[in-house]
Tab-separated table of C-alpha atoms in Angstrom:
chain	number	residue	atom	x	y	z
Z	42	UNK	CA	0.000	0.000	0.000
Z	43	UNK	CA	1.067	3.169	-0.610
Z	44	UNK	CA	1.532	6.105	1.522
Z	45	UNK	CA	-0.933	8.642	2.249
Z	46	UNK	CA	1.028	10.881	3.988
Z	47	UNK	CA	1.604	14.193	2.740
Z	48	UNK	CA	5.314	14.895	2.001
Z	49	UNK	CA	6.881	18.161	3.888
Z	50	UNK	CA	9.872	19.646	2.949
Z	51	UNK	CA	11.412	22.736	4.952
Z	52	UNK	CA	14.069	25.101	3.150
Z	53	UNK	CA	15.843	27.255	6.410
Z	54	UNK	CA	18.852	28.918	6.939
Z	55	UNK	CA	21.078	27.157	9.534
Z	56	UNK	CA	21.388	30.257	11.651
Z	57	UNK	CA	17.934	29.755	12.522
Z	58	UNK	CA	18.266	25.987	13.308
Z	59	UNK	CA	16.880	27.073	17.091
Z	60	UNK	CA	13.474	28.163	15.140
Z	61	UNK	CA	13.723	25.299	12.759
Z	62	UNK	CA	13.811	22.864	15.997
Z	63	UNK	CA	10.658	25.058	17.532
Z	64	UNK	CA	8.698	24.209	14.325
Z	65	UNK	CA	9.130	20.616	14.565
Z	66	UNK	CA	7.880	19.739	17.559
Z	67	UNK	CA	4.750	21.714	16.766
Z	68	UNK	CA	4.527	19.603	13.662
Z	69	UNK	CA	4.693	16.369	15.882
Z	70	UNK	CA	0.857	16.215	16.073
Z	71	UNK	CA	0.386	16.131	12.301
Z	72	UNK	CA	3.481	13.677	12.401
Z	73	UNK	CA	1.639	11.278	14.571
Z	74	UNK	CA	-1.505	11.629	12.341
Z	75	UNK	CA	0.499	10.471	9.655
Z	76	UNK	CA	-1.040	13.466	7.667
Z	77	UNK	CA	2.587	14.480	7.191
Z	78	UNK	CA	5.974	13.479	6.792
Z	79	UNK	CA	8.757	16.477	7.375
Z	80	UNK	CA	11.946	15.980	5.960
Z	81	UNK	CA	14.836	18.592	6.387
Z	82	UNK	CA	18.471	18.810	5.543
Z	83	UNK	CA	19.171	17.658	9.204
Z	84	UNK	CA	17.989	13.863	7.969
Z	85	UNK	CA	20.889	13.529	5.548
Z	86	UNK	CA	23.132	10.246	6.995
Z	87	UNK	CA	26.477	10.221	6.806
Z	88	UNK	CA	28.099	9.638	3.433
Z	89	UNK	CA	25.408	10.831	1.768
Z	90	UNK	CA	25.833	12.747	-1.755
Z	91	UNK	CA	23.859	16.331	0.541
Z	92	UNK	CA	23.083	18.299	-2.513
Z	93	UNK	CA	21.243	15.128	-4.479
Z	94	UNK	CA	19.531	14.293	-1.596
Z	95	UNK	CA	18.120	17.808	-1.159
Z	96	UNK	CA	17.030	17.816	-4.787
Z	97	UNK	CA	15.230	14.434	-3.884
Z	98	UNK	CA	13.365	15.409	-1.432
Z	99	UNK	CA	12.458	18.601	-2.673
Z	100	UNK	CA	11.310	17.355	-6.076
Z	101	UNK	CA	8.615	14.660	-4.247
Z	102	UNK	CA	7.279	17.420	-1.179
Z	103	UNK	CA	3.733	18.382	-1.546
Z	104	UNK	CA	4.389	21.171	0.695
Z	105	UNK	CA	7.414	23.508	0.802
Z	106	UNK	CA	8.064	25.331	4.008
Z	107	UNK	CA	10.093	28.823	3.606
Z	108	UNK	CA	11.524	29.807	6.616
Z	109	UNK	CA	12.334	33.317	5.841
Z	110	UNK	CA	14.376	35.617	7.708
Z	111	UNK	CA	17.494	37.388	7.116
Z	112	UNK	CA	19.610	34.745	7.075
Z	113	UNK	CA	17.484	32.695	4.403
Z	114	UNK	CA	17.442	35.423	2.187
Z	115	UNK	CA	20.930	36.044	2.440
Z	116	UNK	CA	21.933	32.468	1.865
Z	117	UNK	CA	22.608	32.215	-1.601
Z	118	UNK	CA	21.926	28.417	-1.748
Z	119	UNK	CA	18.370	29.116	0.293
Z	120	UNK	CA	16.965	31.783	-1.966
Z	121	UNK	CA	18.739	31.197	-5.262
Z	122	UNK	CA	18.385	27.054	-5.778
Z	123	UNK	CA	16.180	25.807	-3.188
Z	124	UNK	CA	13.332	28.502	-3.283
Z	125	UNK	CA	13.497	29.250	-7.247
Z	126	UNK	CA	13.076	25.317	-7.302
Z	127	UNK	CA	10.195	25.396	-4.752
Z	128	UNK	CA	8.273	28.212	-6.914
Z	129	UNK	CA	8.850	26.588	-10.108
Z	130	UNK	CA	6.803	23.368	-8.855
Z	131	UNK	CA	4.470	25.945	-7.296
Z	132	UNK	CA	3.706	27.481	-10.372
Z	133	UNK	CA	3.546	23.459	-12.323
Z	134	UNK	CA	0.409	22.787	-9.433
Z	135	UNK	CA	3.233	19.948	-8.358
Z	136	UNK	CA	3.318	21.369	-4.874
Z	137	UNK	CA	2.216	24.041	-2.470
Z	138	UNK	CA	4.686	27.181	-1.178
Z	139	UNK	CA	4.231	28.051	2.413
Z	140	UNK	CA	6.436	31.006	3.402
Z	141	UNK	CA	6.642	31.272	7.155
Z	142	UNK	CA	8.186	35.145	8.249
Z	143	UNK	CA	10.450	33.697	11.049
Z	144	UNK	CA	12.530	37.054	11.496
Z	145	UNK	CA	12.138	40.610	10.621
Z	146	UNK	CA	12.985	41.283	6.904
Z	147	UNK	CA	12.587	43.075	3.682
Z	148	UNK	CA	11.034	40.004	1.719
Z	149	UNK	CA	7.677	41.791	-0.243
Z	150	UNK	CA	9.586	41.847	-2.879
Z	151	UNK	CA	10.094	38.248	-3.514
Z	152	UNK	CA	8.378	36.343	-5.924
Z	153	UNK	CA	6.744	34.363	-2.854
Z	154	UNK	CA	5.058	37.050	-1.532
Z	155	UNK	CA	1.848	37.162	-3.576
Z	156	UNK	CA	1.228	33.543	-1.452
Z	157	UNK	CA	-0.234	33.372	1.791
Z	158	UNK	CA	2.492	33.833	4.473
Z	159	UNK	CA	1.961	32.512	7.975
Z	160	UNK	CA	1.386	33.419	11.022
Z	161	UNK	CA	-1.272	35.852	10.271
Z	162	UNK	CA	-0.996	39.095	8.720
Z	163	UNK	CA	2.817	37.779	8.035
Z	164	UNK	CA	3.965	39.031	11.856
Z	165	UNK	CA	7.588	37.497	12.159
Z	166	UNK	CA	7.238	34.394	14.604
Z	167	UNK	CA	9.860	36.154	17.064
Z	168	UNK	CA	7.843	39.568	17.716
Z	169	UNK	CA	5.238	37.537	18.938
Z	170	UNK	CA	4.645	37.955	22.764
Z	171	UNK	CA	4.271	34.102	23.224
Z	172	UNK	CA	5.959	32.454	20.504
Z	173	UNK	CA	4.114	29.225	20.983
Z	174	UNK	CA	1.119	31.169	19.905
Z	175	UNK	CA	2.628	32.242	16.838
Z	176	UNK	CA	3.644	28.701	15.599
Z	177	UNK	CA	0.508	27.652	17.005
Z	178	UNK	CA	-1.049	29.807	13.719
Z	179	UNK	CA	1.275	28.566	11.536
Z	180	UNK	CA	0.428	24.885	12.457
Z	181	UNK	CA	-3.175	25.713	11.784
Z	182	UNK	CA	-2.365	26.911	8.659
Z	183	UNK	CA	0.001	24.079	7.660
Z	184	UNK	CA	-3.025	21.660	9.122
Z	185	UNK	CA	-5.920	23.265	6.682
Z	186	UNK	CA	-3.618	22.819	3.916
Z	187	UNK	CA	-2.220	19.289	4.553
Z	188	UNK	CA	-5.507	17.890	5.636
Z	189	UNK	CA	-6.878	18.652	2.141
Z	190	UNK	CA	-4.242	17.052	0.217
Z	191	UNK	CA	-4.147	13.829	2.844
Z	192	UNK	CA	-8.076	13.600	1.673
Z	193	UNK	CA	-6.743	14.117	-2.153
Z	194	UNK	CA	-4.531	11.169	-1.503
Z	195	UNK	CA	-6.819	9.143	-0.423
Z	196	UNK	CA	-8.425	9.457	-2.994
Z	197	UNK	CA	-6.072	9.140	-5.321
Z	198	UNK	CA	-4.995	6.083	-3.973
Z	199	UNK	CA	-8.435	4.414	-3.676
Z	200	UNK	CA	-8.613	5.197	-7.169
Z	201	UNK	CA	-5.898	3.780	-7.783
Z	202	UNK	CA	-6.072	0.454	-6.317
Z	203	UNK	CA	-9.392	0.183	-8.155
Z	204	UNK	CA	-7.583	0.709	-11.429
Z	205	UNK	CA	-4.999	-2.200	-10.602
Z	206	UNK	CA	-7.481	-4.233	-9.093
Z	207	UNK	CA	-9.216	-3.935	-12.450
Z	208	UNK	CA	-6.395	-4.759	-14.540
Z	209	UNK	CA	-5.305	-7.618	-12.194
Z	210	UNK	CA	-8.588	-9.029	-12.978
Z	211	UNK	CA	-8.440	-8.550	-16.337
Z	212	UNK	CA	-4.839	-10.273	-16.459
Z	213	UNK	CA	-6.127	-13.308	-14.129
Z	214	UNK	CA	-9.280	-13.719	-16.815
Z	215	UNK	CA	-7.066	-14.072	-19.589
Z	216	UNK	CA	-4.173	-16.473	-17.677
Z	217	UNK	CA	-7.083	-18.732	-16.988
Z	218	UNK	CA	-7.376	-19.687	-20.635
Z	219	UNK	CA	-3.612	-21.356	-20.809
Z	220	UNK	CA	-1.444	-19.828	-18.284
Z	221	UNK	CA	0.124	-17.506	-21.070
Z	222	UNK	CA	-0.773	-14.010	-22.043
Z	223	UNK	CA	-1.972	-14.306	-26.376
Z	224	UNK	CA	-0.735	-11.451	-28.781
Z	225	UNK	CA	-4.526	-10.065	-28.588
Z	226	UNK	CA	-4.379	-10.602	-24.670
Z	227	UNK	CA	-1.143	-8.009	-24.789
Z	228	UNK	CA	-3.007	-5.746	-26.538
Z	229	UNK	CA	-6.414	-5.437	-24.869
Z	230	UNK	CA	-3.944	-5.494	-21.770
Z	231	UNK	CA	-1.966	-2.320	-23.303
Z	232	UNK	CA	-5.180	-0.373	-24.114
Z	233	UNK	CA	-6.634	-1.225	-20.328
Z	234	UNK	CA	-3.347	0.075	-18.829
Z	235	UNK	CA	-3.761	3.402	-20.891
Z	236	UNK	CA	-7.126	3.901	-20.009
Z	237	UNK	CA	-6.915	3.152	-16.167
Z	238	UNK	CA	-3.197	5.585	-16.605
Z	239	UNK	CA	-1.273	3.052	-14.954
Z	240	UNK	CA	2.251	3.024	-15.199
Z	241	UNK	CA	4.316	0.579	-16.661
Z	242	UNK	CA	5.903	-0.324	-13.866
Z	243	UNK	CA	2.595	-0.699	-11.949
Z	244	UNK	CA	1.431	-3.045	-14.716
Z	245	UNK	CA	4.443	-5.431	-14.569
Z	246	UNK	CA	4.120	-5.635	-10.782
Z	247	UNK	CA	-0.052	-6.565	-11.507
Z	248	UNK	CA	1.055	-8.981	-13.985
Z	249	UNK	CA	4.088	-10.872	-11.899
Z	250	UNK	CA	1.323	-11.258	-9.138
Z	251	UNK	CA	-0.909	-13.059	-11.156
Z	252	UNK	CA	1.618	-15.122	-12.874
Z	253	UNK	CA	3.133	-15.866	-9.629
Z	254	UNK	CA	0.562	-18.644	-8.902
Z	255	UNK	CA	0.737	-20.582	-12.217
Z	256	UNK	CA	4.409	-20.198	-11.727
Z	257	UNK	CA	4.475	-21.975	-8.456
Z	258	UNK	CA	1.839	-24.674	-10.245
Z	259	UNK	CA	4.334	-25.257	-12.971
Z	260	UNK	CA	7.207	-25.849	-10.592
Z	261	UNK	CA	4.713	-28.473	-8.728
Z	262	UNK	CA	4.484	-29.846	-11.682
Z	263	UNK	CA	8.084	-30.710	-12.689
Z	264	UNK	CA	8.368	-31.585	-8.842
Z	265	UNK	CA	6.059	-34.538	-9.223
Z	266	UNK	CA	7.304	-35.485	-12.893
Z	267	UNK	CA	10.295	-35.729	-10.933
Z	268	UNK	CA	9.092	-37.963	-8.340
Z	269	UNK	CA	7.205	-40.154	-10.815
Z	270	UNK	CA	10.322	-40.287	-13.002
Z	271	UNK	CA	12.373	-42.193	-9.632
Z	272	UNK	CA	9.816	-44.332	-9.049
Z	273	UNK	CA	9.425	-45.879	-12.418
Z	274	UNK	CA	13.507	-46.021	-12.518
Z	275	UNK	CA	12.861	-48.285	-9.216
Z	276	UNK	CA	9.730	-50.379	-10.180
Z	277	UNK	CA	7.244	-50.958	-12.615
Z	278	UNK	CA	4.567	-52.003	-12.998
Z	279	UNK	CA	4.006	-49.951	-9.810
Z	280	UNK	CA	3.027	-51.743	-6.501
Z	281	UNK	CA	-0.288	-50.614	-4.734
Z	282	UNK	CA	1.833	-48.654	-2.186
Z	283	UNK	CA	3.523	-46.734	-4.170
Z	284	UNK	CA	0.437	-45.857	-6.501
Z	285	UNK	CA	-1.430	-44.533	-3.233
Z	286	UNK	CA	1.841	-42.605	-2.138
Z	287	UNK	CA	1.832	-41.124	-5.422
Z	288	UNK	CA	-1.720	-40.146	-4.877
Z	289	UNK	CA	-0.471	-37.952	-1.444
Z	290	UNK	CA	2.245	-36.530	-3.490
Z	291	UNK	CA	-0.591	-35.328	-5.946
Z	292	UNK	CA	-2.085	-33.951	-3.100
Z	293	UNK	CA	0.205	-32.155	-1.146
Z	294	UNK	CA	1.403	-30.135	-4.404
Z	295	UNK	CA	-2.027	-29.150	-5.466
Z	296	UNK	CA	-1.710	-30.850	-8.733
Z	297	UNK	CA	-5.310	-32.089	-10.494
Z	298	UNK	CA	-5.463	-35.399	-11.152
Z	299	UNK	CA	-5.692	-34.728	-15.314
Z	300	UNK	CA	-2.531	-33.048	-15.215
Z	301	UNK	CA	-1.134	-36.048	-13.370
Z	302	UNK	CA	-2.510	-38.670	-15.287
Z	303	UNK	CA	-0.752	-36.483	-18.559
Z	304	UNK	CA	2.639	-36.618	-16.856
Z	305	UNK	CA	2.997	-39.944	-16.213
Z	306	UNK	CA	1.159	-41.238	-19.345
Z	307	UNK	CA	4.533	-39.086	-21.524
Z	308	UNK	CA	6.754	-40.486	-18.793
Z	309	UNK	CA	5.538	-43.950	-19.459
Z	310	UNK	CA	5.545	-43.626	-23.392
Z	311	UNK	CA	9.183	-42.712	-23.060
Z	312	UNK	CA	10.152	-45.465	-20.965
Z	313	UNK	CA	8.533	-47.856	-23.232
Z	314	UNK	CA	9.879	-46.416	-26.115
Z	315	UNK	CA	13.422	-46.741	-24.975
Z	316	UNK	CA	12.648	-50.360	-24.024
Z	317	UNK	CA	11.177	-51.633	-27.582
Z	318	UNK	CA	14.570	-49.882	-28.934
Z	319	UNK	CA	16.078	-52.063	-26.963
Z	320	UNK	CA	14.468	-55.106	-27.602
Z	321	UNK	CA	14.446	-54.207	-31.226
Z	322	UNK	CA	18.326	-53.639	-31.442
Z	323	UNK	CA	19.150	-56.638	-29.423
Z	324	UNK	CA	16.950	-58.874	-31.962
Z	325	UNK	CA	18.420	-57.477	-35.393
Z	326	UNK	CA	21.654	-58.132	-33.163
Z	327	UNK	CA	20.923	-61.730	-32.987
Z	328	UNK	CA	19.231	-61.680	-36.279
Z	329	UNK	CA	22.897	-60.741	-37.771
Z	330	UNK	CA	24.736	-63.008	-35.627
Z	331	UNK	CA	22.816	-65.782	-37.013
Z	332	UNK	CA	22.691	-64.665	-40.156
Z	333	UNK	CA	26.238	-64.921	-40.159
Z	334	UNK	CA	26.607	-68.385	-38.994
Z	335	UNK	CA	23.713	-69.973	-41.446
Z	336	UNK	CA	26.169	-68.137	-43.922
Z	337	UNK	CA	28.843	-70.134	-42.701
Z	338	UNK	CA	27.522	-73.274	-42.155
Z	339	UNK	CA	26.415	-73.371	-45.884
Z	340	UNK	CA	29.997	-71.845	-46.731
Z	341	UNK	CA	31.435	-74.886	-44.935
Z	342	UNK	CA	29.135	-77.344	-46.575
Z	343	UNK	CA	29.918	-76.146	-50.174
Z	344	UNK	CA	33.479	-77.012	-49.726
Z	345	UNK	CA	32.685	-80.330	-48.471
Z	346	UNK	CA	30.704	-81.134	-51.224
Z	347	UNK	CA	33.379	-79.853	-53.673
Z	348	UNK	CA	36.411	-81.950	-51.785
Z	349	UNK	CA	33.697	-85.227	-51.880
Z	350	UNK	CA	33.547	-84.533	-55.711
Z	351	UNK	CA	36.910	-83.273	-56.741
Z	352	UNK	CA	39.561	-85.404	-58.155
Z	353	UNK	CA	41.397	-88.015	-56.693
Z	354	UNK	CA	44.939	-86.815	-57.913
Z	355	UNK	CA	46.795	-83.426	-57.572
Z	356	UNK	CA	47.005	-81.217	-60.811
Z	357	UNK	CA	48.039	-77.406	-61.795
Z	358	UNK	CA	45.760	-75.864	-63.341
Z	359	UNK	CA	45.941	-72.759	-65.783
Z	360	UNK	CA	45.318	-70.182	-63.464
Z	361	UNK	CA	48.246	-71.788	-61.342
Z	362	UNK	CA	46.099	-72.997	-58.804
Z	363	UNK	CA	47.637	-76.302	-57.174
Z	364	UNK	CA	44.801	-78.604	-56.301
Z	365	UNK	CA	45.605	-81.241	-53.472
Z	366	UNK	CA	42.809	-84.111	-53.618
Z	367	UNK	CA	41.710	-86.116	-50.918
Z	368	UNK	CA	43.014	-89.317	-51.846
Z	369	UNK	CA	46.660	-87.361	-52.096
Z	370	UNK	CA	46.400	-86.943	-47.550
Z	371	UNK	CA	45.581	-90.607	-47.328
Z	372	UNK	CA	48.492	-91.919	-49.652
Z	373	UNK	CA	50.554	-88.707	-48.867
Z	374	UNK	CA	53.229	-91.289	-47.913
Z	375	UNK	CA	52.543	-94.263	-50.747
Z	376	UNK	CA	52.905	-91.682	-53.831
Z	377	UNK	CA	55.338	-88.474	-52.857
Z	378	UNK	CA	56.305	-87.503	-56.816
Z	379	UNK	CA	52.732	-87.319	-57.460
Z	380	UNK	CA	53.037	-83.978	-55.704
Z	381	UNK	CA	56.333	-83.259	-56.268
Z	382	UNK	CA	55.880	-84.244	-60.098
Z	383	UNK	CA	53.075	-81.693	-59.700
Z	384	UNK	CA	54.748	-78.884	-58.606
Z	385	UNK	CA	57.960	-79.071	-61.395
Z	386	UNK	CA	55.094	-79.075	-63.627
Z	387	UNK	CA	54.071	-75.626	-61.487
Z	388	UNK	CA	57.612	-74.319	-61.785
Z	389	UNK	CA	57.485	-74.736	-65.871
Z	390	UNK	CA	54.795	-72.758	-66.485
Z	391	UNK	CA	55.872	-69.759	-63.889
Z	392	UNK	CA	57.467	-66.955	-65.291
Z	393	UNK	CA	60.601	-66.462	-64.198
Z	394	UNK	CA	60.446	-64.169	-61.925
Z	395	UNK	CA	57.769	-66.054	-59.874
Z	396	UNK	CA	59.738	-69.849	-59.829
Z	397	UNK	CA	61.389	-68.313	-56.443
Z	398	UNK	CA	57.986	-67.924	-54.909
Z	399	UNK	CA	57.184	-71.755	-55.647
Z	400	UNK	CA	57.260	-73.595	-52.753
Z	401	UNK	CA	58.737	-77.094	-52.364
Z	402	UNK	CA	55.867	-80.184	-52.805
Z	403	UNK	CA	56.933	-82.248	-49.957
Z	404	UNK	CA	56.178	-79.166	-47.727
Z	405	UNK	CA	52.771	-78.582	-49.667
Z	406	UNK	CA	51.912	-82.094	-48.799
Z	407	UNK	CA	53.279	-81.948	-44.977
Z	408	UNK	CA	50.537	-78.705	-44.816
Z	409	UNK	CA	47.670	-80.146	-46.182
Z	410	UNK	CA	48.125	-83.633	-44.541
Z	411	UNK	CA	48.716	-81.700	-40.831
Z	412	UNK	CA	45.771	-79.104	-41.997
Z	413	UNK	CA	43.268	-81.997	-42.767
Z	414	UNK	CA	43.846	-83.388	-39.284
Z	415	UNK	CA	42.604	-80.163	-37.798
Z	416	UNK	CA	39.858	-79.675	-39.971
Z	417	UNK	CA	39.059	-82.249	-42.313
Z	418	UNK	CA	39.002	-83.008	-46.321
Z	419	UNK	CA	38.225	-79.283	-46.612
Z	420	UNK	CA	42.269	-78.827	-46.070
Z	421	UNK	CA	42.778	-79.192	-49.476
Z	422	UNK	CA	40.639	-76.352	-51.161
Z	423	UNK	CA	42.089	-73.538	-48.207
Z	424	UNK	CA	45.031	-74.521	-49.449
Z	425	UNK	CA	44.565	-74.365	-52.796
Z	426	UNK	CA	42.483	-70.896	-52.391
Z	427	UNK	CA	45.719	-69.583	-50.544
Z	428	UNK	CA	47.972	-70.773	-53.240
Z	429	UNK	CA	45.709	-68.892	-55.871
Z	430	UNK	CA	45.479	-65.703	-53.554
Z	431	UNK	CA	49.040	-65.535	-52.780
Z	432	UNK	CA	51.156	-67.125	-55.706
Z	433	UNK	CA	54.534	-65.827	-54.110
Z	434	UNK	CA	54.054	-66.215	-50.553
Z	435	UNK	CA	56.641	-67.558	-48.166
Z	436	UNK	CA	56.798	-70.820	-46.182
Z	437	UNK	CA	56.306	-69.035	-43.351
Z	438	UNK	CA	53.140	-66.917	-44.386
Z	439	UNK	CA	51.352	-70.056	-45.877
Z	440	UNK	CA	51.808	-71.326	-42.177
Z	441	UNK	CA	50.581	-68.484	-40.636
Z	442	UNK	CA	47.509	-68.053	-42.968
Z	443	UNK	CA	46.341	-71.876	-42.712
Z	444	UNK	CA	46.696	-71.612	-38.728
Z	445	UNK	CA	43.730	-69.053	-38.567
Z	446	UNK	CA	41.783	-71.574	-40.573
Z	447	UNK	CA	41.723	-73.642	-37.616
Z	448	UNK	CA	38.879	-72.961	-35.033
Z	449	UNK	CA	40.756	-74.110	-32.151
Z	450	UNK	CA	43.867	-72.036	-30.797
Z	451	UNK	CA	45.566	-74.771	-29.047
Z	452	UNK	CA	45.472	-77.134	-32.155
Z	453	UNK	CA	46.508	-73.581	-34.899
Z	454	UNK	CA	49.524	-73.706	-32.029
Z	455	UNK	CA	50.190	-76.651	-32.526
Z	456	UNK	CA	49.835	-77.154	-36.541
Z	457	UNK	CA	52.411	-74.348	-36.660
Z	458	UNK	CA	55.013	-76.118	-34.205
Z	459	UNK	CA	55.024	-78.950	-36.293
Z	460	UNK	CA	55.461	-77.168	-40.090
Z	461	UNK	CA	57.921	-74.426	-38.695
């Protein structure tokens, strides 16, 4: 609420600080009233910037106080800044100019002296016979004059707080809609404010108090999205208990039971989305992984079919491929020119520069016979593949490819122990 007070400023001379201090205590009924509220240059704290406060206070009284005597008019700062400021405002219907004649002194000439001076007939306080008498008249005066702009306040303030309690209304009406103000709600808002002449300021305090409670609702909100978010981390489905506590928590944060429902019905359509992505990734996982072994199986069987049809003897063929057939493992021992034979006839058709690369038969034979115990008739066709892939590749490399043909480490150890 605002104050009703009226605002009193008094412009003096500090050589009459002893009147100054008479004057105030005959204010202190109006004081305790609260139809006025003096301020003076004596109320400036420490540290204070004296001349801006001054200003201040003189810029917001309602009623200036001249305490004129000698002195005053003397003081350059008292008639020169302070009173031409008080008459200017005078003059603007901002605020009222009460000279007071303190002191003997040649002031008619003043601009103030067309205003009504106090005590009456403008008789200098101090050549009364009882002074108290004389400020008695010029608290009278002051009283008439304060009491009717107390009244004005009043009712400019009751006036006012119908005009916000108007717009507050107004803003409330159209909150109530979504919570949020529309581009036609900010303007029949704008045109309101100009017609009830509140302020801007006034009209983003009105407008922060009605958002405050669907501000507070919102943060209830995230509180229990929150809450519902641990729970369903913990369990689900949910347990009876734990529904019910739920149901408190709804409670005690105001939240309606629609807007509850809505926040865990997204929370649960997120958790179940995240779990079908799951499910879905870990079956195309499995689909590949099977995928990948029907793909081998009927890789596997293929060569077996090919080493139960192939020929019985070892040949090199144009593309200088050197097939080693089944039959040559089981009479490896019976018939060791048959490979050998095989592999001059290799060396032949080389080019030159490739007969170095040739590898010796007995060796060929010693691979796929110890290859074939590892991993059956299907020895022969790795080994001819590798030949075909790598047509200059060293003893050792053969070894070390046909090794990783082998499933089992312990027995690709040990087929490499006994060729190398």
């Amino acid at each position: 609420m605002e104050d009703k007070s009226v605002k009193l400023f008094i412009s003096y001379s500090h050589r009459d600080e002893e009147l100054r201090q008479q004057l105030d205590k005959h204010l202190a009924s109006l004081k305790r009233q609260k139809v006025i509220e003096a301020w003076h240059d004596r109320k400036i704290e420490a540290g204070m910037e004296w001349a801006k406060q001054i200003d201040n206070n003189l810029n917001k009284a309602d009623i200036i106080l001249l305490l004129i005597s000698p002195d005053f008019i003397f003081s350059n700062y008292c008639s020169e800044i302070e009173m031409e400021q008080a008459i200017k405002r005078h003059e603007a219907g901002e605020a009222i100019v009460v000279p007071i004649i303190i002191e003997p002194c040649d002031w008619t000439w003043l601009v103030f002296s067309k205003y009504q001076a106090f005590p009456k007939n403008a008789k200098p306080i101090t050549t009364w016979t009882n002074v108290n008498e004389a400020f008695l008249d010029v608290i009278q005066g002051i009283r008439t004059v304060a009491e009717r702009l107390f009244e004005q306040h009043q009712q400019k303030l009751k006036a006012k707080e119908t005009a916000k309690a108007r717009y507050l209304k107004k803003v409330e009406e159209i909150l109530s809609f979504d919570g949020e103000i529309s581009i036609p709600g900010q303007d029949t808002l704008e045109e309101l404010r100009e017609e009830l002449r509140l302020t801007l300021e006034e009209a983003s305090e009105l407008k922060t108090r009605a958002f405050e409670p669907y501000k507070t609702y919102k943060e209830n909100l995230q509180r229990y999205n929150k809450t519902f978010l641990k729970i369903i981390q913990h369990e689900y489905p949910l347990s009876d208990k734990n529904k019910q506590a739920l149901k408190l928590r709804q409670r005690d944060l105001g939240i309606k039971s629609e807007d509850a429902e809505q926040i865990e019905k997204q929370i649960l359509t997120q958790v179940k989305a995240k779990h079908l992505d799951k499910v879905e990734q870990e079956d195309f996982q499995k689909q590949r992984q099977g995928k990948a072994e029907i793909d081998k199986q009927l890789d596997l069987e293929r060569k077996r079919e090919k080493a139960n049809t192939s020929q019985q003897y070892l040949e090199v063929k144009d593309e200088d491929v050197v097939s080693i057939p089944v039959r040559a493992i089981q009479e490896s021992q019976q018939q060791p020119e048959v490979i050998s034979k095989s592999i001059e006839t290799a060396a032949k058709s080389q080019p030159a520069s490739e007969v170095s690369t040739l590898l010796d038969s007995a060796f060929l034979q010693n691979c796929q016979r110890e290859l074939a115990r590892y991993i059956g008739p299907i020895a022969r066709f790795i080994l001819e593949d590798t030949l075909a892939e790598y047509p200059r590749i060293l003893p050792q490399e053969l070894v070390e490819l046909l090794s990783a043909e082998i499933p089992n480490p312990q027995n690709a150890k040990q087929f490499k122990e006994h060729l190398l």
